[in-house]
PDB file of C-alpha atoms in Angstrom:
ATOM      1  CA  MET A   1      82.154 -37.480   5.269  1.00 36.00           C
ATOM      2  CA  THR A   2      80.570 -34.031   5.237  1.00 38.00           C
ATOM      3  CA  ASP A   3      77.065 -32.611   4.880  1.00 39.00           C
ATOM      4  CA  GLY A   4      78.165 -30.875   1.736  1.00 44.00           C
ATOM      5  CA  ALA A   5      81.138 -29.978  -0.370  1.00 41.00           C
ATOM      6  CA  GLY A   6      82.074 -27.094   1.887  1.00 41.00           C
ATOM      7  CA  GLY A   7      82.513 -29.125   5.070  1.00 37.00           C
ATOM      8  CA  ALA A   8      85.607 -30.685   6.519  1.00 35.00           C
ATOM      9  CA  PRO A   9      87.110 -33.351   4.279  1.00 39.00           C
ATOM     10  CA  VAL A  10      87.391 -36.968   5.265  1.00 40.00           C
ATOM     11  CA  ALA A  11      90.897 -38.398   5.399  1.00 39.00           C
ATOM     12  CA  GLY A  12      91.693 -42.052   5.317  1.00 41.00           C
ATOM     13  CA  GLY A  13      92.580 -45.119   3.394  1.00 39.00           C
ATOM     14  CA  ALA A  14      90.925 -48.438   2.745  1.00 38.00           C
ATOM     15  CA  ALA A  15      90.997 -49.564   6.355  1.00 37.00           C
ATOM     16  CA  GLU A  16      87.621 -51.297   6.281  1.00 40.00           C
ATOM     17  CA  GLY A  17      88.254 -52.946   2.936  1.00 44.00           C
ATOM     18  CA  ALA A  18      85.778 -54.763   0.728  1.00 47.00           C
ATOM     19  CA  ASP A  19      83.763 -56.229   3.614  1.00 60.00           C
ATOM     20  CA  GLY A  20      82.559 -52.742   4.585  1.00 66.00           C
ATOM     21  CA  ALA A  21      81.361 -52.033   1.052  1.00 70.00           C
ATOM     22  CA  ALA A  22      79.725 -55.464   0.713  1.00 74.00           C
ATOM     23  CA  GLY A  23      77.877 -54.965   3.994  1.00 89.00           C
ATOM     24  CA  ALA A  24      76.691 -51.516   2.938  1.00 92.00           C
ATOM     25  CA  ALA A  25      75.574 -52.841  -0.470  1.00 97.00           C
ATOM     26  CA  GLY A  26      73.484 -55.576   1.138  1.00 96.00           C
ATOM     27  CA  GLU A  27      71.878 -53.139   3.578  1.00 95.00           C
ATOM     28  CA  ILE A  28      71.109 -50.663   0.775  1.00 97.00           C
ATOM     29  CA  LEU A  29      69.493 -53.300  -1.416  1.00 98.00           C
ATOM     30  CA  ARG A  30      67.435 -54.588   1.527  1.00 96.00           C
ATOM     31  CA  LEU A  31      66.169 -51.089   2.339  1.00 95.00           C
ATOM     32  CA  LEU A  32      65.375 -50.354  -1.306  1.00 97.00           C
ATOM     33  CA  ALA A  33      63.509 -53.648  -1.754  1.00 97.00           C
ATOM     34  CA  GLU A  34      61.440 -53.021   1.403  1.00 95.00           C
ATOM     35  CA  ARG A  35      60.287 -49.718  -0.093  1.00 95.00           C
ATOM     36  CA  ASP A  36      60.004 -50.908  -3.680  1.00 97.00           C
ATOM     37  CA  GLU A  37      62.575 -48.285  -4.721  1.00 98.00           C
ATOM     38  CA  THR A  38      65.407 -48.495  -7.233  1.00 98.00           C
ATOM     39  CA  LEU A  39      69.008 -47.343  -7.617  1.00 98.00           C
ATOM     40  CA  ALA A  40      71.266 -46.294 -10.493  1.00 98.00           C
ATOM     41  CA  VAL A  41      75.003 -45.561 -10.318  1.00 98.00           C
ATOM     42  CA  ALA A  42      77.243 -43.087 -12.184  1.00 98.00           C
ATOM     43  CA  GLU A  43      80.954 -43.745 -11.759  1.00 98.00           C
ATOM     44  CA  SER A  44      84.118 -42.073 -12.903  1.00 98.00           C
ATOM     45  CA  LEU A  45      87.270 -42.840 -10.881  1.00 97.00           C
ATOM     46  CA  THR A  46      85.742 -46.019  -9.401  1.00 98.00           C
ATOM     47  CA  GLY A  47      85.281 -47.462 -12.887  1.00 98.00           C
ATOM     48  CA  GLY A  48      82.490 -49.891 -12.017  1.00 98.00           C
ATOM     49  CA  LEU A  49      83.510 -50.868  -8.473  1.00 98.00           C
ATOM     50  CA  VAL A  50      80.272 -49.543  -6.964  1.00 98.00           C
ATOM     51  CA  ALA A  51      78.122 -51.440  -9.456  1.00 98.00           C
ATOM     52  CA  ALA A  52      80.215 -54.573  -8.842  1.00 98.00           C
ATOM     53  CA  GLU A  53      79.607 -54.339  -5.074  1.00 97.00           C
ATOM     54  CA  LEU A  54      75.887 -53.986  -5.602  1.00 98.00           C
ATOM     55  CA  THR A  55      75.553 -56.787  -8.152  1.00 98.00           C
ATOM     56  CA  ALA A  56      77.567 -59.144  -5.955  1.00 97.00           C
ATOM     57  CA  VAL A  57      74.569 -59.221  -3.595  1.00 97.00           C
ATOM     58  CA  PRO A  58      72.077 -62.007  -4.448  1.00 97.00           C
ATOM     59  CA  GLY A  59      68.749 -60.530  -5.550  1.00 97.00           C
ATOM     60  CA  ALA A  60      70.274 -57.161  -6.537  1.00 98.00           C
ATOM     61  CA  SER A  61      68.195 -57.113  -9.715  1.00 97.00           C
ATOM     62  CA  ARG A  62      65.092 -56.350  -7.670  1.00 98.00           C
ATOM     63  CA  SER A  63      66.345 -52.812  -6.952  1.00 98.00           C
ATOM     64  CA  PHE A  64      69.465 -52.129  -9.016  1.00 98.00           C
ATOM     65  CA  ARG A  65      68.607 -50.537 -12.387  1.00 98.00           C
ATOM     66  CA  GLY A  66      72.103 -50.189 -13.835  1.00 98.00           C
ATOM     67  CA  SER A  67      75.165 -48.019 -14.077  1.00 98.00           C
ATOM     68  CA  VAL A  68      77.103 -45.675 -16.303  1.00 98.00           C
ATOM     69  CA  THR A  69      80.884 -45.535 -16.124  1.00 98.00           C
ATOM     70  CA  ALA A  70      81.472 -42.067 -17.539  1.00 98.00           C
ATOM     71  CA  TYR A  71      85.237 -42.027 -17.296  1.00 97.00           C
ATOM     72  CA  ALA A  72      85.775 -39.501 -20.094  1.00 97.00           C
ATOM     73  CA  THR A  73      84.764 -35.964 -19.154  1.00 97.00           C
ATOM     74  CA  GLU A  74      82.627 -35.405 -22.260  1.00 97.00           C
ATOM     75  CA  LEU A  75      80.522 -38.471 -21.410  1.00 98.00           C
ATOM     76  CA  LYS A  76      79.523 -36.857 -18.133  1.00 98.00           C
ATOM     77  CA  HIS A  77      77.801 -34.220 -20.283  1.00 98.00           C
ATOM     78  CA  LEU A  78      76.645 -36.344 -23.231  1.00 98.00           C
ATOM     79  CA  VAL A  79      75.241 -39.292 -21.259  1.00 98.00           C
ATOM     80  CA  LEU A  80      74.477 -37.911 -17.795  1.00 98.00           C
ATOM     81  CA  GLY A  81      73.587 -34.314 -18.668  1.00 98.00           C
ATOM     82  CA  VAL A  82      76.233 -32.616 -16.534  1.00 98.00           C
ATOM     83  CA  ASP A  83      76.399 -28.947 -17.526  1.00 98.00           C
ATOM     84  CA  ALA A  84      79.068 -28.516 -20.249  1.00 98.00           C
ATOM     85  CA  GLY A  85      79.927 -25.013 -18.997  1.00 98.00           C
ATOM     86  CA  LEU A  86      80.550 -26.350 -15.510  1.00 98.00           C
ATOM     87  CA  LEU A  87      82.823 -29.077 -16.848  1.00 98.00           C
ATOM     88  CA  ALA A  88      84.733 -26.555 -19.000  1.00 97.00           C
ATOM     89  CA  ALA A  89      85.135 -24.081 -16.133  1.00 97.00           C
ATOM     90  CA  GLU A  90      85.740 -26.403 -13.191  1.00 96.00           C
ATOM     91  CA  GLY A  91      86.719 -29.778 -14.632  1.00 97.00           C
ATOM     92  CA  ALA A  92      85.234 -33.121 -13.665  1.00 98.00           C
ATOM     93  CA  VAL A  93      86.541 -33.196 -10.080  1.00 98.00           C
ATOM     94  CA  ASN A  94      83.950 -30.982  -8.448  1.00 97.00           C
ATOM     95  CA  ALA A  95      81.066 -31.305  -5.970  1.00 98.00           C
ATOM     96  CA  GLN A  96      78.479 -29.920  -8.387  1.00 98.00           C
ATOM     97  CA  VAL A  97      79.646 -32.351 -11.082  1.00 98.00           C
ATOM     98  CA  ALA A  98      79.137 -35.257  -8.652  1.00 98.00           C
ATOM     99  CA  GLU A  99      75.629 -33.974  -7.819  1.00 98.00           C
ATOM    100  CA  GLU A 100      74.713 -33.596 -11.481  1.00 98.00           C
ATOM    101  CA  MET A 101      76.068 -37.067 -12.264  1.00 98.00           C
ATOM    102  CA  ALA A 102      73.906 -38.586  -9.509  1.00 98.00           C
ATOM    103  CA  ALA A 103      70.819 -36.672 -10.645  1.00 98.00           C
ATOM    104  CA  GLY A 104      71.544 -37.488 -14.286  1.00 98.00           C
ATOM    105  CA  VAL A 105      71.898 -41.243 -13.810  1.00 98.00           C
ATOM    106  CA  ARG A 106      68.751 -41.236 -11.680  1.00 98.00           C
ATOM    107  CA  ARG A 107      66.877 -39.527 -14.516  1.00 98.00           C
ATOM    108  CA  VAL A 108      68.394 -41.564 -17.377  1.00 98.00           C
ATOM    109  CA  MET A 109      67.746 -44.903 -15.656  1.00 98.00           C
ATOM    110  CA  GLY A 110      64.370 -43.996 -14.166  1.00 98.00           C
ATOM    111  CA  ALA A 111      65.553 -44.801 -10.654  1.00 98.00           C
ATOM    112  CA  SER A 112      64.346 -43.620  -7.255  1.00 98.00           C
ATOM    113  CA  TRP A 113      67.949 -42.920  -6.211  1.00 98.00           C
ATOM    114  CA  GLY A 114      71.163 -42.066  -8.044  1.00 98.00           C
ATOM    115  CA  ILE A 115      74.699 -42.096  -6.686  1.00 98.00           C
ATOM    116  CA  ALA A 116      77.941 -40.880  -8.231  1.00 98.00           C
ATOM    117  CA  THR A 117      81.716 -40.822  -7.804  1.00 98.00           C
ATOM    118  CA  THR A 118      84.239 -38.453  -9.367  1.00 98.00           C
ATOM    119  CA  GLY A 119      87.785 -37.668  -8.329  1.00 98.00           C
ATOM    120  CA  VAL A 120      91.500 -38.236  -8.683  1.00 98.00           C
ATOM    121  CA  ALA A 121      92.864 -41.710  -7.919  1.00 98.00           C
ATOM    122  CA  GLY A 122      96.305 -40.946  -9.322  1.00 97.00           C
ATOM    123  CA  PRO A 123      99.048 -41.199 -10.155  1.00 96.00           C
ATOM    124  CA  ASP A 124      98.843 -37.550 -11.313  1.00 96.00           C
ATOM    125  CA  PRO A 125      96.731 -34.554 -10.234  1.00 96.00           C
ATOM    126  CA  GLN A 126      93.731 -33.702 -12.437  1.00 95.00           C
ATOM    127  CA  ASP A 127      91.768 -30.495 -13.024  1.00 91.00           C
ATOM    128  CA  GLY A 128      93.978 -28.708 -10.485  1.00 93.00           C
ATOM    129  CA  GLN A 129      93.038 -31.220  -7.779  1.00 97.00           C
ATOM    130  CA  PRO A 130      95.598 -33.358  -5.938  1.00 98.00           C
ATOM    131  CA  VAL A 131      95.534 -37.141  -5.897  1.00 98.00           C
ATOM    132  CA  GLY A 132      93.030 -38.359  -3.314  1.00 98.00           C
ATOM    133  CA  THR A 133      90.466 -35.593  -3.910  1.00 98.00           C
ATOM    134  CA  VAL A 134      87.109 -37.291  -4.412  1.00 98.00           C
ATOM    135  CA  PHE A 135      83.486 -36.178  -4.492  1.00 98.00           C
ATOM    136  CA  VAL A 136      80.615 -38.601  -3.947  1.00 98.00           C
ATOM    137  CA  ALA A 137      76.950 -37.708  -4.254  1.00 98.00           C
ATOM    138  CA  VAL A 138      73.450 -39.037  -3.721  1.00 98.00           C
ATOM    139  CA  ALA A 139      70.312 -37.775  -5.469  1.00 98.00           C
ATOM    140  CA  GLY A 140      66.954 -39.023  -4.244  1.00 97.00           C
ATOM    141  CA  PRO A 141      63.341 -38.138  -3.586  1.00 94.00           C
ATOM    142  CA  ALA A 142      64.248 -35.714  -0.800  1.00 86.00           C
ATOM    143  CA  GLY A 143      67.090 -33.922  -2.608  1.00 93.00           C
ATOM    144  CA  ARG A 144      70.830 -34.240  -3.025  1.00 97.00           C
ATOM    145  CA  LYS A 145      73.795 -34.719  -0.717  1.00 97.00           C
ATOM    146  CA  THR A 146      77.499 -34.514  -1.516  1.00 98.00           C
ATOM    147  CA  ALA A 147      80.654 -35.382   0.393  1.00 98.00           C
ATOM    148  CA  ARG A 148      84.206 -34.300  -0.325  1.00 98.00           C
ATOM    149  CA  LEU A 149      86.923 -36.755   0.577  1.00 98.00           C
ATOM    150  CA  ARG A 150      90.679 -36.334   0.917  1.00 98.00           C
ATOM    151  CA  LEU A 151      92.026 -39.861   0.726  1.00 98.00           C
ATOM    152  CA  ASN A 152      95.510 -41.275   1.119  1.00 97.00           C
ATOM    153  CA  GLY A 153      96.908 -44.496  -0.209  1.00 97.00           C
ATOM    154  CA  SER A 154      97.472 -46.235  -3.481  1.00 98.00           C
ATOM    155  CA  ARG A 155      95.294 -45.780  -6.548  1.00 98.00           C
ATOM    156  CA  ALA A 156      93.484 -49.022  -5.703  1.00 98.00           C
ATOM    157  CA  GLU A 157      92.918 -47.949  -2.089  1.00 98.00           C
ATOM    158  CA  ILE A 158      91.530 -44.552  -3.136  1.00 98.00           C
ATOM    159  CA  ARG A 159      89.147 -46.181  -5.593  1.00 98.00           C
ATOM    160  CA  ARG A 160      87.985 -48.783  -3.048  1.00 98.00           C
ATOM    161  CA  GLU A 161      87.471 -46.196  -0.299  1.00 98.00           C
ATOM    162  CA  SER A 162      85.527 -43.971  -2.713  1.00 98.00           C
ATOM    163  CA  ALA A 163      83.196 -46.847  -3.600  1.00 98.00           C
ATOM    164  CA  GLN A 164      82.679 -47.717   0.052  1.00 97.00           C
ATOM    165  CA  THR A 165      82.015 -44.106   1.042  1.00 98.00           C
ATOM    166  CA  VAL A 166      79.376 -43.458  -1.630  1.00 98.00           C
ATOM    167  CA  LEU A 167      77.550 -46.602  -0.485  1.00 98.00           C
ATOM    168  CA  GLU A 168      77.746 -45.441   3.139  1.00 97.00           C
ATOM    169  CA  LEU A 169      76.434 -42.003   2.152  1.00 97.00           C
ATOM    170  CA  LEU A 170      73.476 -43.601   0.372  1.00 98.00           C
ATOM    171  CA  SER A 171      72.805 -45.924   3.307  1.00 96.00           C
ATOM    172  CA  SER A 172      72.738 -42.916   5.630  1.00 94.00           C
ATOM    173  CA  GLN A 173      70.354 -41.046   3.315  1.00 95.00           C
ATOM    174  CA  LEU A 174      68.037 -44.057   3.060  1.00 94.00           C
ATOM    175  CA  ARG A 175      67.874 -44.380   6.858  1.00 91.00           C
ATOM    176  CA  GLU A 176      67.285 -40.628   7.250  1.00 90.00           C
ATOM    177  CA  ASN A 177      64.556 -40.707   4.607  1.00 83.00           C
ATOM    178  CA  ALA A 178      62.891 -43.650   6.394  1.00 79.00           C
ATOM    179  CA  ARG A 179      62.959 -41.773   9.728  1.00 79.00           C
ATOM    180  CA  ARG A 180      61.456 -38.691   8.054  1.00 75.00           C
ATOM    181  CA  GLN A 181      58.676 -40.747   6.456  1.00 72.00           C
ATOM    182  CA  ASP A 182      57.959 -42.557   9.724  1.00 65.00           C
ATOM    183  CA  THR A 183      57.696 -39.248  11.577  1.00 67.00           C
ATOM    184  CA  GLU A 184      55.334 -37.829   8.933  1.00 65.00           C
ATOM    185  CA  GLN A 185      53.132 -40.950   8.998  1.00 67.00           C
ATOM    186  CA  HIS A 186      52.860 -40.876  12.783  1.00 60.00           C
ATOM    187  CA  GLY A 187      52.138 -37.174  13.165  1.00 64.00           C
ATOM    188  CA  GLY A 188      55.580 -36.202  14.446  1.00 58.00           C
ATOM    189  CA  ILE A 189      55.434 -38.563  17.395  1.00 53.00           C
TER     190      ILE A 189
END
């Protein structure tokens, strides 16, 4: 994972598998419930896998608002508000598109947090990007964060790893946000 789209890409496959995603989903929902915050998901290449991981956790309805699977490029603009000029110029596989998807689903669903996935699972390249190029993003109260991934493996492995990574990115942001709030509440001590 990177701090932004310009950092070093992450390489890998689905080594941790579904258990890693399920664990992250449970932790995310616990943290959100503790804070009375909510989450919405925008997915492209993952086609609902992220939402499925979240809704597999008992009690998910307390914090999970819903999801949009905007697989078609024009839906990223029409439903999520991604800039049409950006999509026309850069295509859907782009860090800024991922950020705008996350911010858009957060806005559309009235959620505290939004997360998004966009990329190329294969079998063919898309928008000038090779198979395994993925962008995941988080939009929340403290801003946005994006990660660029370079994944190897089958289509299914790329999709699974993308879902797991966006959940891990959100989990990291939630923990960082909690530390920031704790520091502010206790005067920096």
